CSV table of C-alpha atoms and ligand atoms in Angstrom, one decimal:
chain,number,residue,atom,x,y,z
A,1,MET,CA,98.0,113.4,105.8
A,2,SER,CA,94.7,111.4,105.0
A,3,GLU,CA,95.0,107.7,104.1
A,4,PHE,CA,93.8,108.9,100.6
A,5,ASP,CA,96.6,110.9,100.2
A,6,LEU,CA,99.2,108.8,101.2
A,7,ILE,CA,97.9,105.8,98.7
A,8,ALA,CA,98.2,108.2,96.1
A,9,LYS,CA,101.5,110.3,96.9
A,10,TYR,CA,103.9,107.3,98.1
A,11,PHE,CA,101.8,104.0,96.3
A,12,THR,CA,100.3,105.7,92.9
A,13,ARG,CA,102.4,105.3,90.0
A,14,PRO,CA,101.3,104.1,86.0
A,15,ALA,CA,100.5,100.8,85.6
A,16,PRO,CA,99.9,100.4,82.0
A,17,SER,CA,99.6,96.6,82.5
A,18,ALA,CA,97.0,96.5,83.9
A,19,GLN,CA,92.9,97.5,82.6
A,20,LEU,CA,92.5,99.0,86.0
A,21,GLY,CA,95.8,100.0,88.5
A,22,VAL,CA,95.2,102.0,91.9
A,23,GLY,CA,92.2,103.4,93.0
A,24,ASP,CA,88.9,101.7,92.8
A,25,ASP,CA,87.8,98.6,94.8
A,26,ALA,CA,89.6,96.2,92.9
A,27,ALA,CA,92.6,95.8,90.0
A,28,LEU,CA,91.8,94.6,86.8
A,29,LEU,CA,94.1,92.6,84.8
A,30,SER,CA,94.1,90.7,81.7
A,31,VAL,CA,96.5,87.5,81.8
A,32,SER,CA,98.4,87.1,78.9
A,33,PRO,CA,96.5,84.0,76.6
A,34,GLY,CA,97.2,80.7,77.6
A,35,MET,CA,99.5,81.3,80.2
A,36,GLU,CA,99.0,79.9,83.9
A,37,LEU,CA,98.6,82.7,86.9
A,38,ALA,CA,101.4,82.4,89.4
A,39,VAL,CA,100.2,83.9,92.8
A,40,SER,CA,102.5,84.2,95.6
A,41,SER,CA,102.2,86.4,98.5
A,42,ASP,CA,104.9,86.5,101.6
A,43,MET,CA,104.6,89.1,104.2
A,44,LEU,CA,107.1,90.9,106.3
A,45,VAL,CA,106.7,91.6,110.4
A,46,ALA,CA,108.8,93.8,111.7
A,47,GLY,CA,111.0,92.1,115.2
A,48,THR,CA,110.7,88.7,113.3
A,49,HIS,CA,112.2,89.5,109.6
A,50,PHE,CA,113.7,93.1,110.6
A,51,PHE,CA,115.1,95.8,113.2
A,52,PRO,CA,112.5,98.0,113.9
A,53,ASP,CA,114.7,100.7,112.6
A,54,ALA,CA,116.0,98.8,109.4
A,55,ASP,CA,116.2,101.3,106.2
A,56,PRO,CA,113.2,101.8,104.5
A,57,PHE,CA,114.8,101.7,101.4
A,58,LEU,CA,115.7,98.5,102.1
A,59,LEU,CA,112.8,97.3,103.4
A,60,GLY,CA,110.6,98.4,100.6
A,61,TRP,CA,113.5,96.1,98.5
A,62,LYS,CA,113.4,93.5,100.3
A,63,THR,CA,109.2,93.4,100.7
A,64,LEU,CA,109.0,93.0,97.0
A,65,ALA,CA,112.2,91.1,96.3
A,66,VAL,CA,111.3,88.2,98.7
A,67,ASN,CA,108.1,88.1,96.4
A,68,LEU,CA,109.8,87.8,93.1
A,69,SER,CA,112.1,85.4,94.7
A,70,ASP,CA,109.3,82.8,94.9
A,71,LEU,CA,107.8,83.7,91.1
A,72,ALA,CA,111.7,82.9,90.5
A,73,ALA,CA,111.8,79.4,91.7
A,74,MET,CA,108.2,78.7,90.0
A,75,GLY,CA,109.9,80.3,86.7
A,76,ALA,CA,107.4,82.3,86.2
A,77,GLN,CA,107.8,86.2,84.9
A,78,PRO,CA,106.3,88.9,87.3
A,79,ARG,CA,103.6,90.9,86.2
A,80,TRP,CA,102.0,92.7,89.2
A,81,ALA,CA,102.1,93.0,92.9
A,82,THR,CA,99.6,94.5,95.3
A,83,LEU,CA,100.8,95.7,98.2
A,84,ALA,CA,99.4,95.5,101.9
A,85,LEU,CA,100.6,98.0,104.4
A,86,SER,CA,100.3,98.4,108.2
A,87,LEU,CA,101.8,101.0,109.8
A,88,PRO,CA,102.3,102.7,113.4
A,89,ALA,CA,102.0,106.2,112.2
A,90,VAL,CA,102.6,108.4,108.7
A,91,ASP,CA,106.0,108.8,108.7
A,92,GLU,CA,106.6,110.7,105.4
A,93,PRO,CA,110.4,110.4,105.1
A,94,TRP,CA,109.9,106.9,105.9
A,95,LEU,CA,106.9,106.2,103.3
A,96,GLN,CA,109.2,107.7,101.0
A,97,ARG,CA,112.3,106.0,101.0
A,98,PHE,CA,110.1,103.0,101.5
A,99,SER,CA,108.6,103.2,98.2
A,100,ALA,CA,111.4,104.4,96.2
A,101,GLY,CA,113.4,101.1,96.9
A,102,PHE,CA,109.7,98.6,96.4
A,103,PHE,CA,110.0,100.5,93.2
A,104,ALA,CA,113.5,100.7,92.5
A,105,LEU,CA,113.1,96.9,92.0
A,106,ALA,CA,109.9,97.1,90.8
A,107,GLY,CA,110.9,99.2,87.8
A,108,GLU,CA,113.8,95.9,87.5
A,109,TYR,CA,111.4,93.6,87.1
A,110,GLY,CA,108.9,95.8,85.0
A,111,VAL,CA,106.4,94.8,88.1
A,112,ALA,CA,103.0,97.2,88.5
A,113,LEU,CA,102.1,97.7,92.2
A,114,VAL,CA,97.9,97.7,91.0
A,115,GLY,CA,96.7,97.7,94.3
A,116,GLY,CA,96.5,97.4,98.3
A,117,ASP,CA,95.4,97.9,101.8
A,118,THR,CA,97.4,100.4,104.3
A,119,THR,CA,95.9,101.0,108.3
A,120,ARG,CA,97.6,101.4,111.3
A,121,GLY,CA,98.8,99.1,113.4
A,122,PRO,CA,101.8,97.3,114.3
A,123,LEU,CA,104.7,97.7,111.1
A,124,ASN,CA,103.7,94.8,108.4
A,125,LEU,CA,104.4,94.3,105.3
A,126,CYS,CA,102.5,92.1,102.8
A,127,VAL,CA,103.1,91.9,99.2
A,128,THR,CA,101.1,89.3,96.8
A,129,ILE,CA,102.8,88.9,93.8
A,130,LEU,CA,101.5,87.4,90.3
A,131,GLY,CA,103.2,86.6,87.1
A,132,GLU,CA,102.8,84.2,83.8
A,133,VAL,CA,104.3,81.1,83.1
A,134,PRO,CA,103.6,78.3,80.4
A,135,PRO,CA,101.0,75.3,81.2
A,136,GLY,CA,102.8,73.0,82.5
A,137,GLN,CA,106.1,74.8,82.4
A,138,ALA,CA,105.9,76.1,85.8
A,139,LEU,CA,108.9,74.3,88.0
A,140,ARG,CA,107.4,72.8,90.7
A,141,ARG,CA,109.1,70.9,93.8
A,142,ASP,CA,107.4,67.6,92.5
A,143,GLY,CA,109.6,67.0,90.0
A,144,ALA,CA,113.0,65.6,91.0
A,145,GLN,CA,113.9,62.5,89.8
A,146,ALA,CA,116.5,59.8,91.2
A,147,GLY,CA,119.7,60.7,89.0
A,148,ASP,CA,119.1,64.8,89.1
A,149,ASP,CA,122.0,66.8,89.8
A,150,ILE,CA,121.1,69.5,92.6
A,151,TRP,CA,122.5,72.4,92.1
A,152,VAL,CA,122.2,75.7,93.9
A,153,SER,CA,123.3,79.4,92.6
A,154,GLY,CA,125.0,82.7,94.0
A,155,THR,CA,126.8,81.8,97.9
A,156,PRO,CA,124.2,80.7,100.2
A,157,GLY,CA,124.9,81.8,103.6
A,158,HIS,CA,126.2,85.3,103.3
A,159,ALA,CA,122.8,86.5,104.4
A,160,ALA,CA,123.1,84.7,107.7
A,161,LEU,CA,126.2,85.6,108.0
A,162,GLY,CA,125.5,89.1,107.9
A,163,LEU,CA,123.0,88.5,110.6
A,164,ALA,CA,125.9,87.0,112.9
A,165,HIS,CA,127.5,89.7,112.4
A,166,LEU,CA,124.7,92.3,113.2
A,167,GLN,CA,124.0,90.1,116.3
A,168,GLY,CA,127.7,90.2,117.5
A,169,GLU,CA,128.2,86.4,117.3
A,170,VAL,CA,130.8,87.3,114.3
A,171,THR,CA,132.8,90.1,113.3
A,172,LEU,CA,133.5,90.7,109.7
A,173,ALA,CA,135.6,93.5,108.2
A,174,GLY,CA,135.9,94.9,104.7
A,175,GLY,CA,134.6,93.0,101.3
A,176,LEU,CA,133.5,90.1,103.4
A,177,ARG,CA,131.3,92.7,106.1
A,178,GLU,CA,129.6,94.4,102.9
A,179,VAL,CA,128.8,91.4,100.8
A,180,CYS,CA,127.2,89.7,103.7
A,181,LEU,CA,125.4,93.0,104.9
A,182,ALA,CA,123.8,93.7,101.1
A,183,ALA,CA,123.4,89.8,100.7
A,184,LEU,CA,121.0,90.1,104.1
A,185,HIS,CA,119.4,93.6,103.2
A,186,GLN,CA,118.8,93.4,99.4
A,187,PRO,CA,118.5,90.1,98.1
A,188,GLN,CA,118.8,89.4,94.6
A,189,PRO,CA,115.8,88.0,93.6
A,190,ARG,CA,116.6,85.1,90.6
A,191,VAL,CA,114.3,85.8,88.6
A,192,THR,CA,116.2,85.7,85.1
A,193,LEU,CA,117.5,82.3,86.0
A,194,GLY,CA,114.3,81.2,86.6
A,195,LEU,CA,112.9,81.7,83.4
A,196,ALA,CA,115.5,80.2,82.3
A,197,LEU,CA,115.4,76.9,83.7
A,198,ARG,CA,111.9,76.4,82.4
A,199,GLY,CA,112.7,73.5,80.7
A,200,LEU,CA,115.7,72.7,81.9
A,201,ALA,CA,115.1,72.2,85.7
A,202,HIS,CA,112.9,69.3,86.8
A,203,SER,CA,112.4,71.1,90.2
A,204,ALA,CA,113.3,74.5,91.9
A,205,ILE,CA,112.4,76.3,95.3
A,206,ASP,CA,113.8,79.5,96.7
A,207,VAL,CA,116.3,79.1,99.7
A,208,SER,CA,114.7,81.1,102.1
A,209,ASP,CA,114.7,78.7,105.2
A,210,GLY,CA,118.6,77.4,104.9
A,211,LEU,CA,119.4,75.0,102.1
A,212,LEU,CA,119.3,72.1,103.6
A,213,ALA,CA,115.7,72.9,105.0
A,214,ASP,CA,114.4,73.9,101.5
A,215,LEU,CA,116.5,71.0,99.8
A,216,GLY,CA,113.7,69.6,101.8
A,217,HIS,CA,110.7,69.7,100.4
A,218,ILE,CA,111.7,69.3,97.2
A,219,LEU,CA,112.8,65.8,98.4
A,220,GLU,CA,109.5,65.7,100.4
A,221,CYS,CA,107.5,66.7,97.6
A,222,SER,CA,109.4,64.5,95.5
A,223,GLY,CA,109.0,61.1,97.1
A,224,VAL,CA,113.0,61.1,96.9
A,225,GLY,CA,116.5,61.6,98.7
A,226,ALA,CA,119.5,63.6,98.1
A,227,GLU,CA,123.2,62.7,98.9
A,228,LEU,CA,125.3,66.1,99.0
A,229,GLU,CA,128.9,66.8,98.6
A,230,TRP,CA,130.2,68.9,101.5
A,231,ALA,CA,133.4,69.6,98.8
A,232,LEU,CA,131.0,70.5,96.1
A,233,LEU,CA,129.9,73.1,98.0
A,234,PRO,CA,130.2,77.1,97.6
A,235,GLN,CA,132.1,77.4,100.9
A,236,LEU,CA,132.5,80.9,102.8
A,237,PRO,CA,135.9,81.9,103.4
A,238,GLU,CA,138.4,81.0,105.4
A,239,GLY,CA,138.8,82.5,108.9
A,240,ILE,CA,135.0,81.4,109.4
A,241,ALA,CA,134.9,79.1,112.6
A,242,PRO,CA,134.1,76.0,111.5
A,243,ASP,CA,130.4,75.7,113.0
A,244,MET,CA,129.3,78.6,112.0
A,245,ALA,CA,130.0,78.6,108.4
A,246,ARG,CA,128.7,74.8,108.7
A,247,HIS,CA,125.5,76.6,109.9
A,248,CYS,CA,124.8,79.9,107.8
A,249,LEU,CA,125.4,77.9,105.1
A,250,LEU,CA,123.4,74.5,105.3
A,251,ALA,CA,120.9,76.1,107.6
A,252,GLY,CA,121.3,79.8,107.2
A,253,GLY,CA,118.2,81.8,106.0
A,254,ASP,CA,117.1,84.8,103.9
A,255,ASP,CA,119.3,84.6,100.8
A,256,TYR,CA,116.9,83.4,98.4
A,257,GLU,CA,118.8,81.6,95.9
A,258,LEU,CA,117.6,79.0,94.1
A,259,CYS,CA,118.0,75.3,94.7
A,260,PHE,CA,117.0,73.1,91.8
A,261,THR,CA,117.6,69.4,90.4
A,262,ALA,CA,118.7,68.7,86.7
A,263,PRO,CA,119.0,65.8,84.6
A,264,GLU,CA,122.4,65.0,84.4
A,265,ALA,CA,122.5,65.6,80.7
A,266,ARG,CA,121.7,69.2,81.4
A,267,ARG,CA,125.1,69.7,82.7
A,268,ALA,CA,126.9,71.7,80.5
A,269,GLU,CA,124.0,73.6,79.2
A,270,ILE,CA,123.8,74.6,82.8
A,271,GLU,CA,127.7,76.0,83.0
A,272,ALA,CA,127.2,78.1,79.9
A,273,LEU,CA,123.8,79.5,81.7
A,274,ALA,CA,125.8,80.3,84.3
A,275,SER,CA,128.3,82.6,82.3
A,276,ARG,CA,125.6,84.0,80.2
A,277,LEU,CA,124.0,84.8,83.6
A,278,GLY,CA,126.8,86.1,85.3
A,279,LEU,CA,126.0,83.7,88.1
A,280,ALA,CA,127.8,80.9,89.8
A,281,LEU,CA,125.7,78.1,89.3
A,282,THR,CA,127.3,75.1,91.7
A,283,ARG,CA,126.8,71.4,91.5
A,284,ILE,CA,126.4,70.1,94.7
A,285,GLY,CA,124.9,66.4,94.8
A,286,ARG,CA,122.4,64.4,93.2
A,287,ILE,CA,119.2,62.9,93.7
A,288,VAL,CA,119.3,59.4,95.1
A,289,GLN,CA,116.0,56.7,95.7
A,290,GLY,CA,114.7,57.0,99.1
A,291,THR,CA,114.0,59.8,101.4
A,292,ALA,CA,117.2,60.3,103.5
A,293,CYS,CA,119.2,64.1,102.8
A,294,ILE,CA,123.0,62.9,103.8
A,295,VAL,CA,126.3,65.2,103.2
A,296,LEU,CA,129.3,63.4,102.4
A,297,ASP,CA,133.0,64.2,103.1
A,298,ALA,CA,135.6,64.1,101.0
A,299,ALA,CA,136.3,60.3,102.4
A,300,GLY,CA,132.7,59.9,101.8
A,301,ASN,CA,131.4,59.6,105.0
A,302,ALA,CA,128.3,61.2,106.4
A,303,VAL,CA,129.1,65.2,107.7
A,304,PRO,CA,126.9,65.1,110.8
A,305,VAL,CA,123.9,67.5,110.4
A,306,VAL,CA,121.6,68.3,112.9
A,307,GLU,CA,120.1,72.0,111.8
A,308,SER,CA,116.7,72.5,110.2
A,309,GLY,CA,116.1,75.9,108.5
A,310,TYR,CA,114.0,78.2,110.5
A,311,ASP,CA,110.4,77.4,111.4
A,312,HIS,CA,108.0,79.8,113.1
A,313,PHE,CA,105.9,78.4,115.3
A,314,ALA,CA,108.9,76.3,116.3
A,315,ALA,CA,111.0,78.5,117.3
A,316,ALA,CA,111.4,81.9,119.8
A,317,ALA,CA,111.3,85.3,117.7
A,318,ARG,CA,113.9,85.4,114.3
A,319,LEU,CA,115.5,88.8,115.4
B,1,ADP,P1,88.7,100.3,100.0
B,1,ADP,O1,88.1,101.1,100.6
B,1,ADP,O2,87.5,99.6,98.6
B,1,ADP,O3,89.2,98.6,100.5
B,1,ADP,P2,91.1,101.3,100.1
B,1,ADP,O4,90.1,102.7,100.5
B,1,ADP,O5,91.6,100.3,100.8
B,1,ADP,O6,89.8,100.9,99.1
B,1,ADP,O7,92.1,101.5,98.7
B,1,ADP,C1,92.0,102.6,98.3
B,1,ADP,C2,92.8,102.3,96.9
B,1,ADP,O8,93.8,102.2,96.7
B,1,ADP,C3,92.7,100.8,96.5
B,1,ADP,O9,92.1,100.4,95.0
B,1,ADP,C4,93.4,100.0,97.0
B,1,ADP,O10,94.1,98.7,96.0
B,1,ADP,C5,94.7,101.0,96.9
B,1,ADP,N1,95.6,100.8,97.9
B,1,ADP,C6,95.6,100.3,99.0
B,1,ADP,N2,96.8,100.9,99.4
B,1,ADP,C7,97.9,100.8,98.8
B,1,ADP,C8,99.2,100.4,98.9
B,1,ADP,N3,99.5,100.2,100.5
B,1,ADP,N4,99.5,100.0,98.1
B,1,ADP,C9,98.9,100.3,96.7
B,1,ADP,N5,97.6,100.4,96.6
B,1,ADP,C10,96.9,101.0,97.8
B,2,MG,MG1,91.1,99.0,102.1
């Protein structure tokens, strides 16, 4: 099978939202009048972000999901994507499942694949995602203000617990194992939440490298500090060793939940949004003046936290 047959068979689908999609030297796109274009790229590398024998359907899903998550964190409406692939060989069953997973999620959010690049090489998957946001309404990292509540969606820590299970560091069973492995392999980008937070949140980020590390980016960009309350954090189920639970919750990556800040006066609206979306939104602390991020226990004492998030150049391979 030639490179062009491969692109035609697995990566060419109708793209009615593009003036011109896959097949020419460049795609042609019309941004809706008056909108800003939000652009982001995320790459997944075999051996660093996923096991080389990962289920290709789930890999296709996750390749797009991590990119949708970035647009969710900006409050942008996803519209188009490009996909740059490097593949060790043409493996048609693999390509079939990979593209099925990619297009399954693309279909959920109306995202059109409009181009890309395909080469031979170590397995490497890179998406560039494009979306739209009204000028001035994007959820940025630099908007947090002292006095804001800090919120997180879903249950951060599940994906890290799933990874710990696969690495033999914990043994999960039953429903919890299913939930944690699904969080790791098939994350649900919080696009709808991000759109609903326009005009409500002061700042937002998606939790890809760990809750404290990602919140830390908001703090740094906004020039503020934070006080989190351990008792408010969405706890992992009993039976997980406390050190492991703390690690997964505060420093575990790959959850793709949103962490955001909003004025105290908007609490009721955020709670109503949680029930409308059927998604847990938990208030976990507040933004304060200064630069420190501390986690307080029930007695108001600081919980010692030494962990930071994942940094590709500060550690050895991820898996
Ligand atoms: P060029 O030689 O001009 O770079 P290519 O041969 O790489 O063009 O690609 C041909 C067409 O197929 C282009 O429109 C490109 O955007 C698209 N394309 C290539 N690889 C992919 C892919 N993995 N997914 C979607 N579109 C792709
Ligand atoms: Mg090319």
